[in-house]
Tab-separated table of C-alpha atoms and ligand atoms in Angstrom:
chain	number	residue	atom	x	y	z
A	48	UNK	CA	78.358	-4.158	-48.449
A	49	UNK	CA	78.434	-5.957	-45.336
A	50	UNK	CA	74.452	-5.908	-43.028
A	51	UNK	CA	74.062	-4.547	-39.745
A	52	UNK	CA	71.132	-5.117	-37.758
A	53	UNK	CA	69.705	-3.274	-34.671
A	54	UNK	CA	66.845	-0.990	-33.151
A	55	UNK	CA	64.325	-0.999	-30.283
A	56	UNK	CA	62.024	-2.464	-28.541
A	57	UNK	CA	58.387	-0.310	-29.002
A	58	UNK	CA	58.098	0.175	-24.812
A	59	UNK	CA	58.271	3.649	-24.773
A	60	UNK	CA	59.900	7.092	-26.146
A	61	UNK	CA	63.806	6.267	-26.771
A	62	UNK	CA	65.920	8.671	-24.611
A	63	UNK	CA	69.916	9.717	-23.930
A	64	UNK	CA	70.743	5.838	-23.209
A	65	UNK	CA	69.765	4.780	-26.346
A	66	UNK	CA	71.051	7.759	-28.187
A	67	UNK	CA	74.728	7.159	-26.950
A	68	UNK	CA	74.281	3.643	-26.560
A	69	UNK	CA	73.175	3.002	-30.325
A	70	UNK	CA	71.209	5.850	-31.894
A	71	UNK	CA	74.506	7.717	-32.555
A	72	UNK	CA	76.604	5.025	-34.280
A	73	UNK	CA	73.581	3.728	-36.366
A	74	UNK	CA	73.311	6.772	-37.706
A	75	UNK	CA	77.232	7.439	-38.595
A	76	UNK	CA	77.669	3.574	-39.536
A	77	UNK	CA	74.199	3.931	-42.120
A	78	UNK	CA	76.420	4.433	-45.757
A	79	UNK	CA	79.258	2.140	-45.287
A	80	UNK	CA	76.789	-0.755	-43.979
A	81	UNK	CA	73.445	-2.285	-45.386
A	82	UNK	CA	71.440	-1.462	-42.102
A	83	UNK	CA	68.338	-2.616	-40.965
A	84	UNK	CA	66.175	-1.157	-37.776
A	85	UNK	CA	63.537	-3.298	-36.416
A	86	UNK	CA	61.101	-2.310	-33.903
A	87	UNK	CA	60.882	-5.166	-32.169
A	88	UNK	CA	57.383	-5.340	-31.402
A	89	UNK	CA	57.039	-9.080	-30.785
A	90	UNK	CA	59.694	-8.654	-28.246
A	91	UNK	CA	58.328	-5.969	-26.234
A	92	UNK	CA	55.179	-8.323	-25.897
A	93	UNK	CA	56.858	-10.938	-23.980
A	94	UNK	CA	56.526	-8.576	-21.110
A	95	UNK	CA	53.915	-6.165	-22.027
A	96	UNK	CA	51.434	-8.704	-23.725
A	97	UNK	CA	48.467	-7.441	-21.580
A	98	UNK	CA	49.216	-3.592	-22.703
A	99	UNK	CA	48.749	-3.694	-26.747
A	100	UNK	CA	47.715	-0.633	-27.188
A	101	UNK	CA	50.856	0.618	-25.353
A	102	UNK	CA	53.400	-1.775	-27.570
A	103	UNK	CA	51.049	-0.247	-30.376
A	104	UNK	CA	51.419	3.445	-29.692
A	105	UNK	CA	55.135	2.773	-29.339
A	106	UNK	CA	56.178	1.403	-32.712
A	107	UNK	CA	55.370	5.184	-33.503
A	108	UNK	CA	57.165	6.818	-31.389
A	109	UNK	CA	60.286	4.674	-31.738
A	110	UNK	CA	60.026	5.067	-35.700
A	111	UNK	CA	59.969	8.935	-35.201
A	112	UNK	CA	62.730	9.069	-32.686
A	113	UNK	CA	64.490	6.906	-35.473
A	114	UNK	CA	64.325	9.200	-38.347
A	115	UNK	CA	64.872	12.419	-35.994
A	116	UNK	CA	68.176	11.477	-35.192
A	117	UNK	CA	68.760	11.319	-38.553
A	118	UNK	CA	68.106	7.649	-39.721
A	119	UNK	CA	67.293	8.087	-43.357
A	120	UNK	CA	65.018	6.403	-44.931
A	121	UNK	CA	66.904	5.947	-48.205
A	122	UNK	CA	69.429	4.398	-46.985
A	123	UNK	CA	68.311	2.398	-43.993
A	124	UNK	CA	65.285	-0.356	-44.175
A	125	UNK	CA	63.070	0.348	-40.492
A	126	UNK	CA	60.722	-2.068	-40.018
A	127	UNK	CA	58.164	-4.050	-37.727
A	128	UNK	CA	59.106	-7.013	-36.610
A	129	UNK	CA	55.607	-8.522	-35.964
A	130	UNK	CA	55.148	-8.400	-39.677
A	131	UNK	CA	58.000	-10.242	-40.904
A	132	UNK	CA	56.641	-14.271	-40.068
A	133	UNK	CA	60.314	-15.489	-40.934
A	134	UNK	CA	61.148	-14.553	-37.679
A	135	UNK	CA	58.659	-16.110	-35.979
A	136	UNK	CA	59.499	-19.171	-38.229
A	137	UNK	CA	63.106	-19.439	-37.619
A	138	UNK	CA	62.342	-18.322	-33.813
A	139	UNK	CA	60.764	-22.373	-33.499
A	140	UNK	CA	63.650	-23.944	-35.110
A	141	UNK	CA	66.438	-22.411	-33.366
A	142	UNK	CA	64.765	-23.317	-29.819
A	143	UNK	CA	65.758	-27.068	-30.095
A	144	UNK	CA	69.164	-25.244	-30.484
A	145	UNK	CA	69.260	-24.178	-27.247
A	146	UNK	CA	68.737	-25.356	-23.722
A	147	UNK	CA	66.392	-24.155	-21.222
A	148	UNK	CA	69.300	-23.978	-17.997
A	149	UNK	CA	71.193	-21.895	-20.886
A	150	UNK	CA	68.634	-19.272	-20.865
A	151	UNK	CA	68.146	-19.284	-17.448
A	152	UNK	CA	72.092	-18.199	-17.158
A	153	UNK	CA	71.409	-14.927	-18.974
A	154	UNK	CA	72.797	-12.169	-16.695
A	155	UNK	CA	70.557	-9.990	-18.612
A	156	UNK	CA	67.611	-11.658	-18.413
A	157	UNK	CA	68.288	-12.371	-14.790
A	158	UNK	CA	68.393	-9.004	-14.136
A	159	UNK	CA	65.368	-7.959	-16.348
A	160	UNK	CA	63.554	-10.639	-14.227
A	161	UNK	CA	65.169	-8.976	-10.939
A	162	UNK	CA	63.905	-5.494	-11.579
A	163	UNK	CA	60.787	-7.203	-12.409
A	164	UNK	CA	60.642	-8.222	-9.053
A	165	UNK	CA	60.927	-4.911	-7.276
A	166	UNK	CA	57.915	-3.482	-9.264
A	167	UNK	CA	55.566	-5.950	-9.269
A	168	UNK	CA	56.796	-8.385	-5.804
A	169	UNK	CA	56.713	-11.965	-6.288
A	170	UNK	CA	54.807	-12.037	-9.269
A	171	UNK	CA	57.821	-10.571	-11.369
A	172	UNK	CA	59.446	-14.242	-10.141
A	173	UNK	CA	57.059	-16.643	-12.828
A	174	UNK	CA	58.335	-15.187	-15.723
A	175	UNK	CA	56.840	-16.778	-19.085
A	176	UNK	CA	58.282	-19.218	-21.634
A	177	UNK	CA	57.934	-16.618	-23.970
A	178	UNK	CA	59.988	-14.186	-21.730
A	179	UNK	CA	62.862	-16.565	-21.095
A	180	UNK	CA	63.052	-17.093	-25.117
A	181	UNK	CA	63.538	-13.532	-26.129
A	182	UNK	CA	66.916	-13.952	-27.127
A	183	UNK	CA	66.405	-17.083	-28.994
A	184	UNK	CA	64.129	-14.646	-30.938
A	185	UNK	CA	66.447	-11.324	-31.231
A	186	UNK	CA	68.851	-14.793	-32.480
A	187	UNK	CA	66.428	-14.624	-35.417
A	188	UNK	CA	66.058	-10.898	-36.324
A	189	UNK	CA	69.755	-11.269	-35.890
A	190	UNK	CA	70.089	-13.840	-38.445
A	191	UNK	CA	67.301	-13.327	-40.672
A	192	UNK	CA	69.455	-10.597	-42.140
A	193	UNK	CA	72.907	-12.166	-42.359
A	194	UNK	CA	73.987	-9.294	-39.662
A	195	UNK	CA	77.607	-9.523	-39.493
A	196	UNK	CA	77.543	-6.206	-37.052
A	197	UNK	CA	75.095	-5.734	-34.486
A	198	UNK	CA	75.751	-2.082	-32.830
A	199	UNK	CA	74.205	-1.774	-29.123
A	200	UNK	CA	74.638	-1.163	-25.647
A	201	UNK	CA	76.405	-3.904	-23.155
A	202	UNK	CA	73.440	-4.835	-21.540
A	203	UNK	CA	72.754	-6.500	-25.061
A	204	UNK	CA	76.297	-8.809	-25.090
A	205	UNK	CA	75.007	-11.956	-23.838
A	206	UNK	CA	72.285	-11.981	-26.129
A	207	UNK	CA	74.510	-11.276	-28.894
A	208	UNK	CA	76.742	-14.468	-27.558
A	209	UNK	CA	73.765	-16.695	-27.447
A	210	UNK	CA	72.936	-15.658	-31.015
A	211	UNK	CA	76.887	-16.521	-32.212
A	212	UNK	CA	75.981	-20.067	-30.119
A	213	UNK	CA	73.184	-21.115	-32.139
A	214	UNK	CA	74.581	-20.095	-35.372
A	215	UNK	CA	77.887	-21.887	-34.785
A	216	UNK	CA	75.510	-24.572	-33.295
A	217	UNK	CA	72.765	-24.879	-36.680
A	218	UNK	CA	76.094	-24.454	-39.318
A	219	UNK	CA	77.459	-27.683	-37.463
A	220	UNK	CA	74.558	-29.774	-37.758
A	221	UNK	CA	72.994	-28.559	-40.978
A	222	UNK	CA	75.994	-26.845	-43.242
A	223	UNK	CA	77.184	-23.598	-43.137
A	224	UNK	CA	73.703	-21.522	-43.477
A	225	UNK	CA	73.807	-18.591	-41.162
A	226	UNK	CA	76.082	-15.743	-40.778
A	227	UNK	CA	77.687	-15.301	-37.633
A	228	UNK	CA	77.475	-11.768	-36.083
A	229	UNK	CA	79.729	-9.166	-33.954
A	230	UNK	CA	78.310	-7.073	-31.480
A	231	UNK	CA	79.285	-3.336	-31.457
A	232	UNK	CA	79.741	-1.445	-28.297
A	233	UNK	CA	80.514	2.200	-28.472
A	234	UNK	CA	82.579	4.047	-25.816
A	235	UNK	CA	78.922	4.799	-24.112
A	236	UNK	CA	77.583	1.486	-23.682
A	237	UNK	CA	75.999	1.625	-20.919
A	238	UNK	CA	74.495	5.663	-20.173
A	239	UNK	CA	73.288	6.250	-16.472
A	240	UNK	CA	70.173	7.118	-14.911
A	241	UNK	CA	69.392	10.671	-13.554
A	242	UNK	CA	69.342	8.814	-9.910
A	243	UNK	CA	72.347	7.374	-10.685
A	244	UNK	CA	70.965	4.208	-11.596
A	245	UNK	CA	73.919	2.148	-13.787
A	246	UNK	CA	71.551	2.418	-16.437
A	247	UNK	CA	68.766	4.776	-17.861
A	248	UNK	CA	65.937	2.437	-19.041
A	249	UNK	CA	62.720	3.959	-20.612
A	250	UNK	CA	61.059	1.147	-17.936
A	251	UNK	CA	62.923	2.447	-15.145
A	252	UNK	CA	61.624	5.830	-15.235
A	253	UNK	CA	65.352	7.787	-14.539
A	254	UNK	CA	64.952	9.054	-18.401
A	255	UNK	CA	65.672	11.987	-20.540
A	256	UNK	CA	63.897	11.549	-23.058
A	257	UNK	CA	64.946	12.634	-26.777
A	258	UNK	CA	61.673	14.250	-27.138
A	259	UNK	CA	61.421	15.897	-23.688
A	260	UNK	CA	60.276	19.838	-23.748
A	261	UNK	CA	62.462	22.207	-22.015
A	262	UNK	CA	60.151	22.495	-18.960
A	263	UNK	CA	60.423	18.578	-18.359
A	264	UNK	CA	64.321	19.108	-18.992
A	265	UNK	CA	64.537	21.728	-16.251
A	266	UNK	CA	62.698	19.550	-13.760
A	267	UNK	CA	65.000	16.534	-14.516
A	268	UNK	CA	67.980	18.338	-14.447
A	269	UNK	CA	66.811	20.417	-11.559
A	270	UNK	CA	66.508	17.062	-9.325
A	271	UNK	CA	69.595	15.395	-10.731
A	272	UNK	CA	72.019	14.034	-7.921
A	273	UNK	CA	74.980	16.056	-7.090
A	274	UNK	CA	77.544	15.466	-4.368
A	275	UNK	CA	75.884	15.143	-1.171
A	276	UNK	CA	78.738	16.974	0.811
A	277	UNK	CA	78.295	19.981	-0.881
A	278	UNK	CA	76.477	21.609	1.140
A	279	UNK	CA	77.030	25.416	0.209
A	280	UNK	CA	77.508	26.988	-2.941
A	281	UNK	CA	81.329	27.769	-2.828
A	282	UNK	CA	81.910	24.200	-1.253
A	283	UNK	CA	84.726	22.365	-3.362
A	284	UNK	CA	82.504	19.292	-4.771
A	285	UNK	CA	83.800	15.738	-6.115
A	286	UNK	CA	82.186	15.958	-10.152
A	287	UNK	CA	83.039	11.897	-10.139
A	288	UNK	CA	79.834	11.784	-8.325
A	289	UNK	CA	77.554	14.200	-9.533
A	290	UNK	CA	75.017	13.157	-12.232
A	291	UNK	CA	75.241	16.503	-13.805
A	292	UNK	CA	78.865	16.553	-14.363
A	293	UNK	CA	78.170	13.172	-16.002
A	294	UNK	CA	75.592	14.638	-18.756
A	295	UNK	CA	77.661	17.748	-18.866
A	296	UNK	CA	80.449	15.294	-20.188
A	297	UNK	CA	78.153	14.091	-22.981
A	298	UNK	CA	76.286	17.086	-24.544
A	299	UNK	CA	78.944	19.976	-23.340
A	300	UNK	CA	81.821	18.606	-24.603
A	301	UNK	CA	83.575	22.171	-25.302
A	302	UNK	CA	83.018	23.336	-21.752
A	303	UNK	CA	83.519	20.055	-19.745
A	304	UNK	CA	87.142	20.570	-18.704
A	305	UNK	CA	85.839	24.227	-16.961
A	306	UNK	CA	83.026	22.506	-15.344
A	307	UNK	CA	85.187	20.146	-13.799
A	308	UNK	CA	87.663	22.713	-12.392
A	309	UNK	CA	85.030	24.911	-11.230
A	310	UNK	CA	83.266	22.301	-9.723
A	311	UNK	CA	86.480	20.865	-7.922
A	312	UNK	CA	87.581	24.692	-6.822
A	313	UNK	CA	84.366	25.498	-5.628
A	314	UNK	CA	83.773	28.655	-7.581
A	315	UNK	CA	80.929	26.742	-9.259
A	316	UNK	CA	77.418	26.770	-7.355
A	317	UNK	CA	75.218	23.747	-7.912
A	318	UNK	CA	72.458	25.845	-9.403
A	319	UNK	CA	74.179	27.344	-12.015
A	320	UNK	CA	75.355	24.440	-12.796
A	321	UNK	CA	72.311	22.577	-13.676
A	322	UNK	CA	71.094	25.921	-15.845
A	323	UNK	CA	74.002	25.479	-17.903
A	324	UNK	CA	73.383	22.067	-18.460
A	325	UNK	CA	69.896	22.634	-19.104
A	326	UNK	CA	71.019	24.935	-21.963
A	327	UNK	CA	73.734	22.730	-23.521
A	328	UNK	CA	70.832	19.648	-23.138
A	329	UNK	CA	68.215	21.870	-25.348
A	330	UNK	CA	71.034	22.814	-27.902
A	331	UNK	CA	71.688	19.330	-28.391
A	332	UNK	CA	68.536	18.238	-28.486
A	333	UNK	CA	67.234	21.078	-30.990
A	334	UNK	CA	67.980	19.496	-34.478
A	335	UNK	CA	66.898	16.177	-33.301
A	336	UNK	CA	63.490	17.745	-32.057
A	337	UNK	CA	62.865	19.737	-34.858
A	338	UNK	CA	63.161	16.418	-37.824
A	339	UNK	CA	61.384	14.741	-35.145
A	340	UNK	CA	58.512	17.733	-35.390
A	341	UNK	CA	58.432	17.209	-39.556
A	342	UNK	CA	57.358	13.908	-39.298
A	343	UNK	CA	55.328	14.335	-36.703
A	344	UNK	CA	53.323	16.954	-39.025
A	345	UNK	CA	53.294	13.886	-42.161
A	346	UNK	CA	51.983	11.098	-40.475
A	347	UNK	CA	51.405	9.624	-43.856
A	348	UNK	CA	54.954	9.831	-44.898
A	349	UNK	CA	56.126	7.649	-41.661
A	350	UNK	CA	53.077	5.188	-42.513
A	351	UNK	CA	54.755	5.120	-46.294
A	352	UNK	CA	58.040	4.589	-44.868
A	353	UNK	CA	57.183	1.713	-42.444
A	354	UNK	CA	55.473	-0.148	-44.773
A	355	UNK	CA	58.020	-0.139	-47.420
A	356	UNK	CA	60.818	-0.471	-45.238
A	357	UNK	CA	58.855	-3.959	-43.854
A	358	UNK	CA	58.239	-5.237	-47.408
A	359	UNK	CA	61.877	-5.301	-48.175
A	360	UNK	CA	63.139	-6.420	-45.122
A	361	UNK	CA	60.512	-9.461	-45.326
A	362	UNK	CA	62.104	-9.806	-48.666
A	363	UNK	CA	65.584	-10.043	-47.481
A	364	UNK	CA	64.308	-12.607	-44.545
A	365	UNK	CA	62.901	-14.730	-46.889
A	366	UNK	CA	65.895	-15.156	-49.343
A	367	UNK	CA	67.345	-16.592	-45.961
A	368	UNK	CA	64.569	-18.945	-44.791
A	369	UNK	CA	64.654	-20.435	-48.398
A	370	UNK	CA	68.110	-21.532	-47.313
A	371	UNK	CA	66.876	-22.597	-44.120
A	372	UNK	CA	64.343	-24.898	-45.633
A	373	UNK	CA	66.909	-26.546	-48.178
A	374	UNK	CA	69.361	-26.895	-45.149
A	375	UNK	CA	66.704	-28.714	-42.554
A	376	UNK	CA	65.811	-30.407	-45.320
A	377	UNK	CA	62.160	-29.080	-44.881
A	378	UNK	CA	61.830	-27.895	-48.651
A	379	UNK	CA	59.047	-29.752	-49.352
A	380	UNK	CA	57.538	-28.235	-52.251
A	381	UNK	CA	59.016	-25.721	-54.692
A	382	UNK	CA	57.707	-22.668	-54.802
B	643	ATP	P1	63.271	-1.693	-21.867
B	643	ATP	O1	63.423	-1.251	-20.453
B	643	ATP	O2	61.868	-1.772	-22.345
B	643	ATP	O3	64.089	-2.936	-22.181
B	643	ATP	P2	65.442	-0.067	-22.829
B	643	ATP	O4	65.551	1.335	-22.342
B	643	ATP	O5	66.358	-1.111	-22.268
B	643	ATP	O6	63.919	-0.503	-22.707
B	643	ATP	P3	65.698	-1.231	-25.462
B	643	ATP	O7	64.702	-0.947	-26.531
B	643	ATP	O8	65.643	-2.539	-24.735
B	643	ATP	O9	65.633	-0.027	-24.395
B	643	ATP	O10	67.180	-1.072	-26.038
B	643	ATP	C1	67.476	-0.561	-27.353
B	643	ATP	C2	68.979	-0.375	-27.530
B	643	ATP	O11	69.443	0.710	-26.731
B	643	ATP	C3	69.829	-1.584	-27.088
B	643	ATP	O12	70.918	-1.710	-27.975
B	643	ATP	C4	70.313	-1.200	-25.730
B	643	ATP	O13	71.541	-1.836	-25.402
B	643	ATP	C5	70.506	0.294	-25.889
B	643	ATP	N1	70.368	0.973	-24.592
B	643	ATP	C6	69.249	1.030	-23.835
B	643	ATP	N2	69.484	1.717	-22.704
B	643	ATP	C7	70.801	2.102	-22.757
B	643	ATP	C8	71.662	2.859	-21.884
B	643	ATP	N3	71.219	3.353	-20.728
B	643	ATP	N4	72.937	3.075	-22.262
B	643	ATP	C9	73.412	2.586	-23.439
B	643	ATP	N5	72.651	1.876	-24.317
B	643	ATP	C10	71.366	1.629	-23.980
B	644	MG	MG1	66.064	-3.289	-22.853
């Protein structure tokens, strides 16, 4: 069975982005693949390492969104990346892989660093060393497992590339050691924000969250952006532009082709609309919620499942590091 490796990074609930984005196909892709989930913890300190208690309360909350959408535990290893020190280990020797202008050429980390900006002013501009390496680290998660498939959104492509550079880059100089991956991009790669923003981010606060009652739904959906020239109800409206047109396209499926007309006709008001939506939303969401509320109630059982899911992945990353070692020629001792 070939590997796959993906998950999240522990900054916050995971919402509709991710869902579409990579939830969805992890979850279909999870018996024909050897998958592994990490909850990328040391990652999501390279910009939050003043807030652990946040990062903290987030490896939760990302492990329980996991296993509502239906990760199972049985067949999928989810783990914490923190606790695996391969990573951390392989994280050193790929940096002399890799140069520092390279990393600076990220467009994703450029615009990570951009958005930075516009929240916290200049400051956002001295980004860390640790912050410009992520990727040579997500290289390592990457590779730790012999991924061959790595399913997420687009914003996660040049990262991806960079990881294919160093493998292709440590195979030539030490022998062929490392496998080298594929991203995966689904037909949602890249879900928008409820202001329209090109991307819903659970930093950028334009969210709907997977866990998200139905009284925080309605006020989401309630504010969403519709066409701006529709001005009365029976106005003919342009559904290309409307944000709730767009989610109606992704959790109404059956109805979307009447919301369009309507919408174009003008026998659709605004306000309707958005209730149907808000319906269709809370369907979709209801199965998800309701494994999410199970393990909510067993604490214990996620603890059980975390734990065991990071002994077996640090297994796995250490089978690879052993070949590593031989490769650099750093096998000192025999162990
Ligand atoms: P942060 O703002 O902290 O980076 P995030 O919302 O970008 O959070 P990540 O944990 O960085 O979430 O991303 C996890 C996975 O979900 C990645 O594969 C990423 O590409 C995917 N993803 C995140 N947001 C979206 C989105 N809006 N549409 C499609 N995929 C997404
Ligand atoms: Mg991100």
């Amino acid at each position: 069975m070939k590997n796959i490796l993906t998950g999240d990074r522990p900054t916050g609930r995971l919402h509709l982005g991710h869902y579409f984005g990579s939830l969805k196909q992890r979850v279909e892709l999870q018996d024909q693949y050897n998958t592994y989930i990490i909850i990328a913890d040391v990652q999501a300190l390279t910009d939050n390492f003043d807030d652990p208690d946040k990062v903290r309360k987030n490896v939760r909350e990302v492990a329980l969104d996991n296993l509502a959408v239906g990760i199972d535990p049985n067949k999928t290893t989810l783990f914490i990346q923190s606790q695996i020190p391969e990573i951390a280990e392989l994280t050193i020797f790929y940096s002399n892989l890799v140069t520092v202008s390279r990393l600076f050429r990220n467009p994703t980390t450029k615009a990570e660093v951009n958005q930075k900006k516009q929240v916290f002013g200049n400051e956002g501009e001295s980004i860390t060393y640790g912050f410009l390496g992520y990727p040579v680290s997500q290289a390592a998660d990457i590779t730790a497992f012999d991924a061959d498939l790595v399913p997420v959104g687009d914003d996660q492509l040049p990262h991806i590339e960079q990881t294919r550079e160093i493998v292709r880059k440590f195979n030539h100089i030490y022998g062929e050691t490392l496998v080298e991956p594929e991203a995966m991009v689904g037909k949602n790669s890249r879900i928008k924000g409820l202001d329209g923003n090109e991307k819903m981010g659970k930093s950028l606060g334009n969210a709907i969250y997977l866990a998200d009652d139905e009284d925080a739904i309605t006020k989401k959906i309630m504010g969403a952006i519709t066409d701006p020239n529709k001005i009365k109800k029976d106005d003919p409206a342009n559904p290309d532009i409307c944000m709730v047109y767009y989610y109606h396209k992704l959790v109404n499926e059956k109805n979307v082709d009447t919301v369009c007309q309507e919408c174009k006709s003008g026998s659709r008001g605004c306000v309707a609309c958005k209730k149907e939506l808000i319906r269709s939303m809370m369907e979709f969401l209801k199965p998800i919620q309701a494994r999410r509320h199970y393990y909510e109630e067993h604490p214990e059982l996620v603890d059980q499942i975390l734990e065991e899911g990071t002994k077996k992945a640090r297994e796995r990353a250490q089978e690879t590091m052993r070949r590593v070692r031989q490769n650099m020629k750093i096998d000192y001792f025999k162990n």
